[in-house]
PDB file of C-alpha atoms in Angstrom:
ATOM      1  CA  MET E   1    -127.118 200.929-152.989  1.00 53.00           C
ATOM      2  CA  THR E   2    -129.415 201.870-155.891  1.00 51.00           C
ATOM      3  CA  ALA E   3    -130.510 205.063-154.128  1.00 49.00           C
ATOM      4  CA  ARG E   4    -126.891 206.107-153.556  1.00 47.00           C
ATOM      5  CA  LEU E   5    -126.007 205.519-157.212  1.00 51.00           C
ATOM      6  CA  GLU E   6    -128.993 207.542-158.389  1.00 49.00           C
ATOM      7  CA  ALA E   7    -128.129 210.348-155.962  1.00 44.00           C
ATOM      8  CA  SER E   8    -124.589 210.397-157.295  1.00 45.00           C
ATOM      9  CA  ARG E   9    -125.846 210.741-160.854  1.00 44.00           C
ATOM     10  CA  ALA E  10    -128.149 213.594-159.891  1.00 41.00           C
ATOM     11  CA  ALA E  11    -125.531 215.443-157.848  1.00 38.00           C
ATOM     12  CA  VAL E  12    -122.763 215.384-160.424  1.00 40.00           C
ATOM     13  CA  PRO E  13    -123.738 215.808-164.115  1.00 39.00           C
ATOM     14  CA  TRP E  14    -120.722 213.820-165.292  1.00 39.00           C
ATOM     15  CA  ARG E  15    -122.112 210.746-166.999  1.00 43.00           C
ATOM     16  CA  ARG E  16    -121.228 212.155-170.384  1.00 40.00           C
ATOM     17  CA  HIS E  17    -118.096 214.007-169.241  1.00 41.00           C
ATOM     18  CA  PRO E  18    -115.010 212.041-170.354  1.00 41.00           C
ATOM     19  CA  GLY E  19    -112.781 215.157-170.284  1.00 43.00           C
ATOM     20  CA  ALA E  20    -109.069 214.871-170.953  1.00 41.00           C
ATOM     21  CA  ALA E  21    -108.649 211.110-170.767  1.00 42.00           C
ATOM     22  CA  LEU E  22    -105.845 211.311-173.302  1.00 44.00           C
ATOM     23  CA  LEU E  23    -103.585 212.763-170.612  1.00 43.00           C
ATOM     24  CA  ALA E  24    -103.923 209.778-168.276  1.00 45.00           C
ATOM     25  CA  LEU E  25    -103.674 207.270-171.103  1.00 44.00           C
ATOM     26  CA  ALA E  26    -100.496 208.973-172.307  1.00 45.00           C
ATOM     27  CA  VAL E  27     -98.925 208.870-168.840  1.00 41.00           C
ATOM     28  CA  LEU E  28     -99.520 205.152-168.231  1.00 44.00           C
ATOM     29  CA  GLY E  29     -99.876 203.742-171.714  1.00 45.00           C
ATOM     30  CA  GLY E  30     -97.732 205.955-173.875  1.00 45.00           C
ATOM     31  CA  ALA E  31     -94.598 203.961-173.219  1.00 38.00           C
ATOM     32  CA  VAL E  32     -95.856 201.165-175.438  1.00 39.00           C
ATOM     33  CA  LEU E  33     -95.359 203.444-178.421  1.00 44.00           C
ATOM     34  CA  ALA E  34     -91.694 202.458-178.266  1.00 40.00           C
ATOM     35  CA  PRO E  35     -90.446 200.140-181.015  1.00 42.00           C
ATOM     36  CA  ALA E  36     -92.246 196.779-181.005  1.00 46.00           C
ATOM     37  CA  PRO E  37     -93.248 194.114-183.506  1.00 50.00           C
ATOM     38  CA  ALA E  38     -95.533 195.406-186.242  1.00 49.00           C
ATOM     39  CA  ARG E  39     -98.428 193.243-185.058  1.00 55.00           C
ATOM     40  CA  ALA E  40     -98.072 194.570-181.506  1.00 58.00           C
ATOM     41  CA  ASP E  41     -98.066 198.135-182.835  1.00 65.00           C
ATOM     42  CA  ALA E  42    -101.241 197.420-184.784  1.00 72.00           C
ATOM     43  CA  ASP E  43    -103.033 196.075-181.709  1.00 70.00           C
ATOM     44  CA  PHE E  44    -101.965 199.014-179.565  1.00 69.00           C
ATOM     45  CA  ASN E  45    -102.992 201.464-182.276  1.00 70.00           C
ATOM     46  CA  MET E  46    -106.402 199.799-182.550  1.00 74.00           C
ATOM     47  CA  ILE E  47    -106.984 200.101-178.802  1.00 78.00           C
ATOM     48  CA  ALA E  48    -105.707 203.684-178.733  1.00 74.00           C
ATOM     49  CA  ALA E  49    -107.911 204.699-181.666  1.00 74.00           C
ATOM     50  CA  ALA E  50    -110.994 203.096-180.105  1.00 74.00           C
ATOM     51  CA  SER E  51    -110.277 204.785-176.768  1.00 74.00           C
ATOM     52  CA  LEU E  52    -109.817 208.195-178.358  1.00 77.00           C
ATOM     53  CA  ALA E  53    -113.007 207.752-180.381  1.00 75.00           C
ATOM     54  CA  VAL E  54    -114.968 206.945-177.221  1.00 72.00           C
ATOM     55  CA  VAL E  55    -113.495 209.882-175.311  1.00 71.00           C
ATOM     56  CA  GLY E  56    -113.987 212.221-178.261  1.00 71.00           C
ATOM     57  CA  ALA E  57    -117.636 211.241-178.699  1.00 70.00           C
ATOM     58  CA  GLY E  58    -118.349 211.936-175.055  1.00 67.00           C
ATOM     59  CA  LEU E  59    -116.435 215.211-175.096  1.00 66.00           C
ATOM     60  CA  ILE E  60    -118.296 216.473-178.155  1.00 67.00           C
ATOM     61  CA  GLY E  61    -121.592 215.462-176.570  1.00 65.00           C
ATOM     62  CA  ASP E  62    -120.704 217.431-173.436  1.00 66.00           C
ATOM     63  CA  HIS E  63    -119.883 220.511-175.447  1.00 63.00           C
ATOM     64  CA  ILE E  64    -123.111 220.338-177.452  1.00 69.00           C
ATOM     65  CA  ARG E  65    -125.177 219.974-174.274  1.00 66.00           C
ATOM     66  CA  GLY E  66    -123.319 222.785-172.530  1.00 70.00           C
ATOM     67  CA  ASN E  67    -122.012 220.550-169.742  1.00 67.00           C
ATOM     68  CA  ASP E  68    -118.910 221.314-167.700  1.00 66.00           C
ATOM     69  CA  VAL E  69    -116.254 219.354-169.559  1.00 62.00           C
ATOM     70  CA  TRP E  70    -113.762 219.727-166.704  1.00 68.00           C
ATOM     71  CA  ALA E  71    -116.089 218.604-163.904  1.00 68.00           C
ATOM     72  CA  GLU E  72    -114.744 216.008-161.505  1.00 70.00           C
ATOM     73  CA  GLY E  73    -116.133 212.485-161.588  1.00 66.00           C
ATOM     74  CA  PRO E  74    -118.954 211.356-159.292  1.00 70.00           C
ATOM     75  CA  GLU E  75    -118.666 209.125-156.279  1.00 79.00           C
ATOM     76  CA  GLU E  76    -118.701 205.465-157.249  1.00 86.00           C
ATOM     77  CA  PRO E  77    -118.846 202.306-155.114  1.00 92.00           C
ATOM     78  CA  PHE E  78    -115.776 200.164-154.547  1.00 95.00           C
ATOM     79  CA  ARG E  79    -116.144 197.424-157.154  1.00 97.00           C
ATOM     80  CA  PHE E  80    -114.572 193.979-157.119  1.00 97.00           C
ATOM     81  CA  ALA E  81    -114.305 192.509-160.613  1.00 98.00           C
ATOM     82  CA  VAL E  82    -113.679 188.956-161.753  1.00 98.00           C
ATOM     83  CA  GLY E  83    -112.997 187.895-165.316  1.00 98.00           C
ATOM     84  CA  ALA E  84    -112.225 184.819-167.371  1.00 98.00           C
ATOM     85  CA  GLY E  85    -111.160 184.336-170.946  1.00 98.00           C
ATOM     86  CA  ALA E  86    -108.223 183.795-173.273  1.00 98.00           C
ATOM     87  CA  HIS E  87    -104.573 184.867-172.993  1.00 97.00           C
ATOM     88  CA  ASN E  88    -102.498 185.387-176.174  1.00 94.00           C
ATOM     89  CA  VAL E  89    -105.579 185.321-178.392  1.00 93.00           C
ATOM     90  CA  ARG E  90    -103.642 186.393-181.481  1.00 88.00           C
ATOM     91  CA  ILE E  91    -100.823 183.917-182.073  1.00 84.00           C
ATOM     92  CA  ASP E  92     -97.917 185.335-184.090  1.00 80.00           C
ATOM     93  CA  ASN E  93     -95.298 183.596-186.241  1.00 74.00           C
ATOM     94  CA  GLU E  94     -92.646 183.315-183.521  1.00 78.00           C
ATOM     95  CA  THR E  95     -91.661 179.832-182.363  1.00 78.00           C
ATOM     96  CA  ASP E  96     -90.855 180.589-178.725  1.00 82.00           C
ATOM     97  CA  ARG E  97     -92.199 178.438-175.898  1.00 83.00           C
ATOM     98  CA  GLY E  98     -95.710 179.270-174.803  1.00 84.00           C
ATOM     99  CA  ASN E  99     -96.780 180.947-178.034  1.00 89.00           C
ATOM    100  CA  GLU E 100    -100.282 179.523-177.804  1.00 92.00           C
ATOM    101  CA  THR E 101    -103.715 180.613-176.671  1.00 94.00           C
ATOM    102  CA  VAL E 102    -104.399 179.587-173.071  1.00 96.00           C
ATOM    103  CA  SER E 103    -107.143 180.239-170.537  1.00 98.00           C
ATOM    104  CA  MET E 104    -106.840 182.920-167.871  1.00 98.00           C
ATOM    105  CA  VAL E 105    -108.648 184.430-164.910  1.00 99.00           C
ATOM    106  CA  ARG E 106    -108.508 187.961-163.525  1.00 99.00           C
ATOM    107  CA  VAL E 107    -109.413 189.636-160.246  1.00 98.00           C
ATOM    108  CA  GLU E 108    -109.447 193.417-160.050  1.00 98.00           C
ATOM    109  CA  ALA E 109    -110.193 196.108-157.482  1.00 98.00           C
ATOM    110  CA  ARG E 110    -111.763 199.308-158.784  1.00 97.00           C
ATOM    111  CA  LEU E 111    -111.362 201.915-156.083  1.00 95.00           C
ATOM    112  CA  PRO E 112    -114.104 204.429-155.185  1.00 92.00           C
ATOM    113  CA  GLU E 113    -111.684 207.365-154.904  1.00 88.00           C
ATOM    114  CA  LYS E 114    -111.273 209.401-158.068  1.00 87.00           C
ATOM    115  CA  LEU E 115    -108.120 211.004-159.423  1.00 88.00           C
ATOM    116  CA  TRP E 116    -110.107 213.761-161.085  1.00 83.00           C
ATOM    117  CA  ARG E 117    -112.218 211.565-163.371  1.00 82.00           C
ATOM    118  CA  PHE E 118    -110.017 208.503-163.351  1.00 90.00           C
ATOM    119  CA  THR E 119    -110.626 205.354-161.318  1.00 93.00           C
ATOM    120  CA  PRO E 120    -107.529 203.734-159.771  1.00 96.00           C
ATOM    121  CA  ILE E 121    -107.411 199.991-160.444  1.00 97.00           C
ATOM    122  CA  ALA E 122    -105.241 197.126-159.207  1.00 98.00           C
ATOM    123  CA  GLY E 123    -105.442 193.514-160.220  1.00 98.00           C
ATOM    124  CA  LEU E 124    -103.961 190.097-160.827  1.00 98.00           C
ATOM    125  CA  GLU E 125    -104.119 187.858-163.907  1.00 99.00           C
ATOM    126  CA  VAL E 126    -103.185 184.160-163.890  1.00 98.00           C
ATOM    127  CA  THR E 127    -103.095 181.703-166.806  1.00 98.00           C
ATOM    128  CA  ASP E 128    -103.415 177.919-166.763  1.00 96.00           C
ATOM    129  CA  ARG E 129     -99.688 177.767-167.607  1.00 95.00           C
ATOM    130  CA  GLY E 130     -98.751 179.560-164.410  1.00 96.00           C
ATOM    131  CA  ALA E 131     -98.062 182.989-165.929  1.00 97.00           C
ATOM    132  CA  VAL E 132     -98.863 185.800-163.489  1.00 98.00           C
ATOM    133  CA  TYR E 133     -99.349 189.518-164.115  1.00 98.00           C
ATOM    134  CA  ALA E 134     -99.861 191.912-161.176  1.00 98.00           C
ATOM    135  CA  TYR E 135    -100.696 195.480-162.149  1.00 98.00           C
ATOM    136  CA  GLY E 136    -101.979 198.885-161.160  1.00 97.00           C
ATOM    137  CA  GLY E 137    -103.277 201.748-163.260  1.00 95.00           C
ATOM    138  CA  LEU E 138    -106.138 204.062-164.164  1.00 94.00           C
ATOM    139  CA  ALA E 139    -109.479 203.633-165.912  1.00 94.00           C
ATOM    140  CA  LEU E 140    -111.975 206.149-167.294  1.00 90.00           C
ATOM    141  CA  ASP E 141    -115.722 205.458-167.452  1.00 90.00           C
ATOM    142  CA  VAL E 142    -117.515 206.995-170.435  1.00 87.00           C
ATOM    143  CA  PHE E 143    -121.286 206.515-170.259  1.00 86.00           C
ATOM    144  CA  PHE E 144    -123.550 206.365-173.284  1.00 85.00           C
ATOM    145  CA  GLY E 145    -126.981 206.761-171.745  1.00 82.00           C
ATOM    146  CA  GLU E 146    -127.550 205.528-168.205  1.00 85.00           C
ATOM    147  CA  ARG E 147    -126.537 201.886-168.586  1.00 92.00           C
ATOM    148  CA  PHE E 148    -123.916 201.364-171.284  1.00 93.00           C
ATOM    149  CA  VAL E 149    -120.370 202.258-170.235  1.00 93.00           C
ATOM    150  CA  VAL E 150    -117.118 202.052-172.190  1.00 93.00           C
ATOM    151  CA  THR E 151    -113.925 202.125-170.121  1.00 94.00           C
ATOM    152  CA  PRO E 152    -110.494 202.783-171.656  1.00 93.00           C
ATOM    153  CA  ASN E 153    -107.742 201.841-169.210  1.00 94.00           C
ATOM    154  CA  ALA E 154    -103.972 201.686-168.882  1.00 93.00           C
ATOM    155  CA  ALA E 155    -101.721 199.981-166.349  1.00 95.00           C
ATOM    156  CA  ALA E 156     -98.188 198.826-165.601  1.00 96.00           C
ATOM    157  CA  GLY E 157     -97.090 195.804-163.628  1.00 97.00           C
ATOM    158  CA  TYR E 158     -94.877 192.795-162.971  1.00 98.00           C
ATOM    159  CA  TYR E 159     -95.067 189.735-165.233  1.00 98.00           C
ATOM    160  CA  SER E 160     -93.785 186.237-164.459  1.00 97.00           C
ATOM    161  CA  ALA E 161     -94.002 183.705-167.287  1.00 95.00           C
ATOM    162  CA  GLY E 162     -94.163 180.500-165.242  1.00 93.00           C
ATOM    163  CA  GLU E 163     -94.599 177.746-167.844  1.00 93.00           C
ATOM    164  CA  GLY E 164     -96.257 180.225-170.196  1.00 93.00           C
ATOM    165  CA  ARG E 165     -94.916 182.679-172.739  1.00 92.00           C
ATOM    166  CA  ASP E 166     -91.866 184.791-171.948  1.00 93.00           C
ATOM    167  CA  LEU E 167     -92.784 188.406-172.754  1.00 93.00           C
ATOM    168  CA  GLY E 168     -89.181 189.598-172.625  1.00 92.00           C
ATOM    169  CA  TYR E 169     -89.079 191.751-169.481  1.00 94.00           C
ATOM    170  CA  PRO E 170     -90.515 191.744-165.926  1.00 96.00           C
ATOM    171  CA  LEU E 171     -92.099 195.190-166.372  1.00 97.00           C
ATOM    172  CA  GLU E 172     -95.048 195.040-168.749  1.00 96.00           C
ATOM    173  CA  PHE E 173     -97.532 197.723-169.781  1.00 94.00           C
ATOM    174  CA  ARG E 174    -101.196 196.974-170.410  1.00 95.00           C
ATOM    175  CA  THR E 175    -103.652 199.062-172.417  1.00 93.00           C
ATOM    176  CA  GLY E 176    -107.217 198.096-173.137  1.00 93.00           C
ATOM    177  CA  ILE E 177    -110.888 198.898-173.347  1.00 94.00           C
ATOM    178  CA  GLU E 178    -113.984 197.386-171.740  1.00 96.00           C
ATOM    179  CA  ALA E 179    -117.598 197.674-172.895  1.00 96.00           C
ATOM    180  CA  ALA E 180    -120.141 196.866-170.190  1.00 98.00           C
ATOM    181  CA  TYR E 181    -123.774 197.114-169.160  1.00 98.00           C
ATOM    182  CA  GLN E 182    -124.397 198.589-165.711  1.00 97.00           C
ATOM    183  CA  PHE E 183    -127.375 197.186-163.836  1.00 96.00           C
ATOM    184  CA  GLY E 184    -129.541 199.191-161.461  1.00 93.00           C
ATOM    185  CA  ASN E 185    -127.677 197.813-158.443  1.00 94.00           C
ATOM    186  CA  GLY E 186    -124.352 199.132-159.747  1.00 94.00           C
ATOM    187  CA  SER E 187    -122.930 195.803-160.914  1.00 96.00           C
ATOM    188  CA  ARG E 188    -121.491 195.561-164.430  1.00 98.00           C
ATOM    189  CA  LEU E 189    -121.214 192.808-167.025  1.00 98.00           C
ATOM    190  CA  GLY E 190    -118.854 193.422-169.915  1.00 98.00           C
ATOM    191  CA  VAL E 191    -116.214 192.300-172.373  1.00 98.00           C
ATOM    192  CA  ALA E 192    -112.617 193.575-172.311  1.00 97.00           C
ATOM    193  CA  TYR E 193    -109.723 193.451-174.775  1.00 96.00           C
ATOM    194  CA  HIS E 194    -106.161 194.244-173.673  1.00 96.00           C
ATOM    195  CA  HIS E 195    -102.688 194.454-175.168  1.00 94.00           C
ATOM    196  CA  ILE E 196     -99.637 193.731-172.989  1.00 94.00           C
ATOM    197  CA  SER E 197     -96.149 194.856-174.049  1.00 91.00           C
ATOM    198  CA  ASN E 198     -92.806 195.783-172.471  1.00 92.00           C
ATOM    199  CA  ALA E 199     -92.405 198.869-174.684  1.00 86.00           C
ATOM    200  CA  GLY E 200     -89.081 197.649-176.036  1.00 86.00           C
ATOM    201  CA  LEU E 201     -87.406 197.529-172.619  1.00 90.00           C
ATOM    202  CA  GLY E 202     -86.367 193.900-173.104  1.00 88.00           C
ATOM    203  CA  ASP E 203     -84.263 192.209-175.762  1.00 88.00           C
ATOM    204  CA  ARG E 204     -87.502 190.904-177.224  1.00 88.00           C
ATOM    205  CA  ASN E 205     -91.036 192.217-177.072  1.00 89.00           C
ATOM    206  CA  PRO E 206     -93.552 189.772-178.540  1.00 89.00           C
ATOM    207  CA  GLY E 207     -96.585 191.407-176.962  1.00 89.00           C
ATOM    208  CA  ILE E 208     -99.810 189.493-176.342  1.00 92.00           C
ATOM    209  CA  GLU E 209    -103.545 190.205-176.292  1.00 94.00           C
ATOM    210  CA  THR E 210    -106.230 189.044-173.872  1.00 97.00           C
ATOM    211  CA  LEU E 211    -110.000 188.780-174.285  1.00 98.00           C
ATOM    212  CA  THR E 212    -112.172 188.358-171.179  1.00 98.00           C
ATOM    213  CA  LEU E 213    -115.743 188.391-169.935  1.00 99.00           C
ATOM    214  CA  ASN E 214    -115.895 190.443-166.722  1.00 98.00           C
ATOM    215  CA  TYR E 215    -118.379 190.916-163.895  1.00 98.00           C
ATOM    216  CA  ALA E 216    -117.868 193.798-161.457  1.00 98.00           C
ATOM    217  CA  LEU E 217    -119.807 193.856-158.201  1.00 96.00           C
ATOM    218  CA  PRO E 218    -120.032 196.724-155.668  1.00 96.00           C
ATOM    219  CA  LEU E 219    -118.311 195.643-152.473  1.00 90.00           C
ATOM    220  CA  ASP E 220    -121.371 196.601-150.399  1.00 87.00           C
ATOM    221  CA  MET E 221    -123.404 193.991-152.279  1.00 82.00           C
ATOM    222  CA  LEU E 222    -120.691 191.377-151.891  1.00 73.00           C
ATOM    223  CA  PHE E 223    -120.830 191.641-148.097  1.00 76.00           C
ATOM    224  CA  GLY E 224    -124.570 192.256-147.908  1.00 67.00           C
ATOM    225  CA  ARG E 225    -124.427 195.800-146.607  1.00 61.00           C
TER     226      ARG E 225
END
């Protein structure tokens, strides 16, 4: 596994090649720019600004080093990620049912195939109040050095409130960013912050934020191959 990862790095000089991530983020995450509560706008804007700063730093670094900014991403292993943390970490002033911080878990598949530089992702989040969010989207790895990786991501999916907070519409959009350390075996340990919103599609759009600790493991390691 380690040898394959090192070979991938050597074959494709992409580790500092974030490219045009703004395009993918706009396609999947841009809808949340629709009218929403001011607090939700602020959280989305914070995530968007952080993502653009990360992408911009990598892009400038590529240009200075003379790297091919438009190079495709390298081969990566199929990673299975698990996470745990808090759902609705920023409680607003609304008095609707479920407006509280609750615990949550996440499972996520990070596919090895690349859409140019973007990693397709699919996952499921469940809270201790029975809220469920199933989603799919794209993520972009931006490496700073060989081990530290920041990953802006955007997704869309189906949300069911259960006994938790009603987010106003079944279709919800998620934007976020993860900062992680990648070990020599390809596994990653990181922290992620996400904003979930229906982009004004529903009669109400409270929007919520999640904060999780994540561990992503290459599938080959999981099955001992």
